[in-house]
Amino acid sequence: MKRYLILILLLSFCGGSSAVIEETKAVEESSTTTSTSTTTSTITTTTTTLAEKVMTLDDYLGEAFAPSYSPNELLRYEQDMYDHYFSDTRNKLIGESIINLTITETTEYKNTVILGDDVVCEEDEFIIEDSNEDGVSPEEYCNKLVTVSDWNYIRYPIFKNEVPSIFKNTSFDEKPIGKCLDSLNEEIYSFVYSLSDFYYKEVKESKDLGFNNWHRDLFTGDFQVTWISPRSVKDDGSVKYGDATFISGRYPSPASFFLDEIGAEPEEYGVVSIVFDFYKYYAGAANGQWFVETLNYDLVNCKKINLDDIFSNKNLSADIYDGDKLIPQSYPEEVLDIWFFQETDAWVYALKYEYSKVQCLLDDEFCDELENMDLSSTPYKEFFSDFAFDSNGLIFYFDKYQIACGGCNVPFPLIQFERLFRILDFNNLGKK
């Protein structure tokens, strides 16, 4: 009985549905007879029995996740990375620079302010008030020269192949990035410059069209490095990358394996993941816009990594083994049939399902997504386009307002590789 009560409390605490409890009343009659009188008493007692509970998807918080390699233990690793600081950002192989496409202009003050329609600067009541405070005439105030500029700054990383000499042979020393160093830095610069240049052209157009408040626009960006693959230097001086993804099975099967054992990882792969946070504001708007962009780079094949480069359907419905032991299928056959019947790749449905479960763990406001296990509403790859590598899994990033209201919590979920092993396929990295 004590075991059942603990189970009920756990289910309630984790957000699962309450166990079905049936109450039955049993009436027991007892008679006591003496030589002088007969007393008959009826005692009513209540017996509570726990009905057999059928697990549904709504209950997964209470016992174990599906697929089978996603036990509750993983909750200690899966987390909201929204405010997380990544120590690799201060890796001594990383320098930094700034792109500055700010527009600066010296012009008359009257060309920098917004007045009412057909209002002459010298006749505006606020201009007259301000000029009096400065002790000049309204004409002098309106015609004085001022220097104005918008904001257009992005800080970005520059990778090197060796740390500064002061850090060599210390705990801050690092192995070189390797053969892709130059192409990595070129990709970073091109990526960041394109964003800054797009904003620059918007502001310039606004200025050329005669909008006097163009200089109140701003665009800023900064970066963090979430992951740099471990590396070693071979005898010939070349760099070997040591990423190897281990899947640790805990429930219900003890099977554990490396991704390369199921044909989902090449002999060697290495990545760098960079997350850029941006803020954009246009003069006159009630609020600015916060958004995130990520850049993942393949250090073996020297190219940018997209979502299609790391996922596939290859193992989603296949029989895969840990040695001679069959690894349990992660999804029911009827669900797989639905996913494979759609035009969108089936792995996108599986990714959306795993994402939805983790978001529900992090914030119960997102649990509505889990009403149907098959999540047959069409997901979009672009929804997951901003991602970054971590030692334990993948982090997915979202812009403000993309998945929730401006004042709502917007988790950046870290999803464990254990949840994703059926759809991960890093062999795609080597394909052109």
mmCIF file of N, CA, C and O in Angstrom, residues 5 101 125 146 186 195 208 225 238 294 297 308 372:
data_model
loop_
_atom_site.group_PDB
_atom_site.id
_atom_site.type_symbol
_atom_site.label_atom_id
_atom_site.label_comp_id
_atom_site.label_asym_id
_atom_site.label_seq_id
_atom_site.Cartn_x
_atom_site.Cartn_y
_atom_site.Cartn_z
ATOM 1 N N LEU A 5 1.059 4.502 -2.737
ATOM 2 C CA LEU A 5 0.916 5.914 -2.386
ATOM 3 C C LEU A 5 2.112 6.723 -2.872
ATOM 4 O O LEU A 5 1.972 7.847 -3.350
ATOM 5 N N LEU A 101 29.746 48.548 -39.433
ATOM 6 C CA LEU A 101 29.191 49.171 -40.639
ATOM 7 C C LEU A 101 28.260 50.333 -40.260
ATOM 8 O O LEU A 101 27.271 50.612 -40.928
ATOM 9 N N GLU A 125 7.022 74.351 -31.132
ATOM 10 C CA GLU A 125 7.024 74.831 -29.751
ATOM 11 C C GLU A 125 8.115 74.180 -28.907
ATOM 12 O O GLU A 125 8.713 74.812 -28.021
ATOM 13 N N VAL A 146 25.317 68.968 -36.264
ATOM 14 C CA VAL A 146 25.430 67.854 -35.309
ATOM 15 C C VAL A 146 25.930 66.629 -36.059
ATOM 16 O O VAL A 146 25.745 66.505 -37.270
ATOM 17 N N GLU A 186 37.050 32.256 -42.634
ATOM 18 C CA GLU A 186 36.382 32.882 -43.779
ATOM 19 C C GLU A 186 34.871 32.686 -43.697
ATOM 20 O O GLU A 186 34.102 33.612 -43.996
ATOM 21 N N LEU A 195 24.980 39.513 -42.405
ATOM 22 C CA LEU A 195 23.930 40.033 -41.531
ATOM 23 C C LEU A 195 24.098 41.528 -41.296
ATOM 24 O O LEU A 195 23.141 42.303 -41.340
ATOM 25 N N ASP A 208 18.449 57.547 -47.287
ATOM 26 C CA ASP A 208 18.346 58.117 -48.637
ATOM 27 C C ASP A 208 16.917 58.534 -48.982
ATOM 28 O O ASP A 208 16.704 59.437 -49.801
ATOM 29 N N VAL A 225 30.931 30.354 -28.024
ATOM 30 C CA VAL A 225 31.331 29.101 -28.648
ATOM 31 C C VAL A 225 30.864 27.967 -27.745
ATOM 32 O O VAL A 225 31.315 27.847 -26.599
ATOM 33 N N SER A 238 49.623 16.366 -38.452
ATOM 34 C CA SER A 238 48.215 16.625 -38.769
ATOM 35 C C SER A 238 47.358 16.419 -37.524
ATOM 36 O O SER A 238 47.782 15.798 -36.536
ATOM 37 N N THR A 294 22.983 30.487 -35.504
ATOM 38 C CA THR A 294 24.054 29.567 -35.146
ATOM 39 C C THR A 294 24.885 29.222 -36.374
ATOM 40 O O THR A 294 24.392 29.241 -37.508
ATOM 41 N N TYR A 297 30.433 24.179 -37.919
ATOM 42 C CA TYR A 297 31.425 23.998 -38.978
ATOM 43 C C TYR A 297 32.113 22.642 -38.831
ATOM 44 O O TYR A 297 32.526 22.241 -37.736
ATOM 45 N N ASP A 308 20.374 18.824 -42.422
ATOM 46 C CA ASP A 308 20.340 17.602 -43.221
ATOM 47 C C ASP A 308 21.655 16.836 -43.177
ATOM 48 O O ASP A 308 21.694 15.660 -43.558
ATOM 49 N N ASN A 372 -0.878 14.056 -29.144
ATOM 50 C CA ASN A 372 -0.828 12.907 -30.044
ATOM 51 C C ASN A 372 0.620 12.491 -30.239
ATOM 52 O O ASN A 372 1.456 13.288 -30.647
#
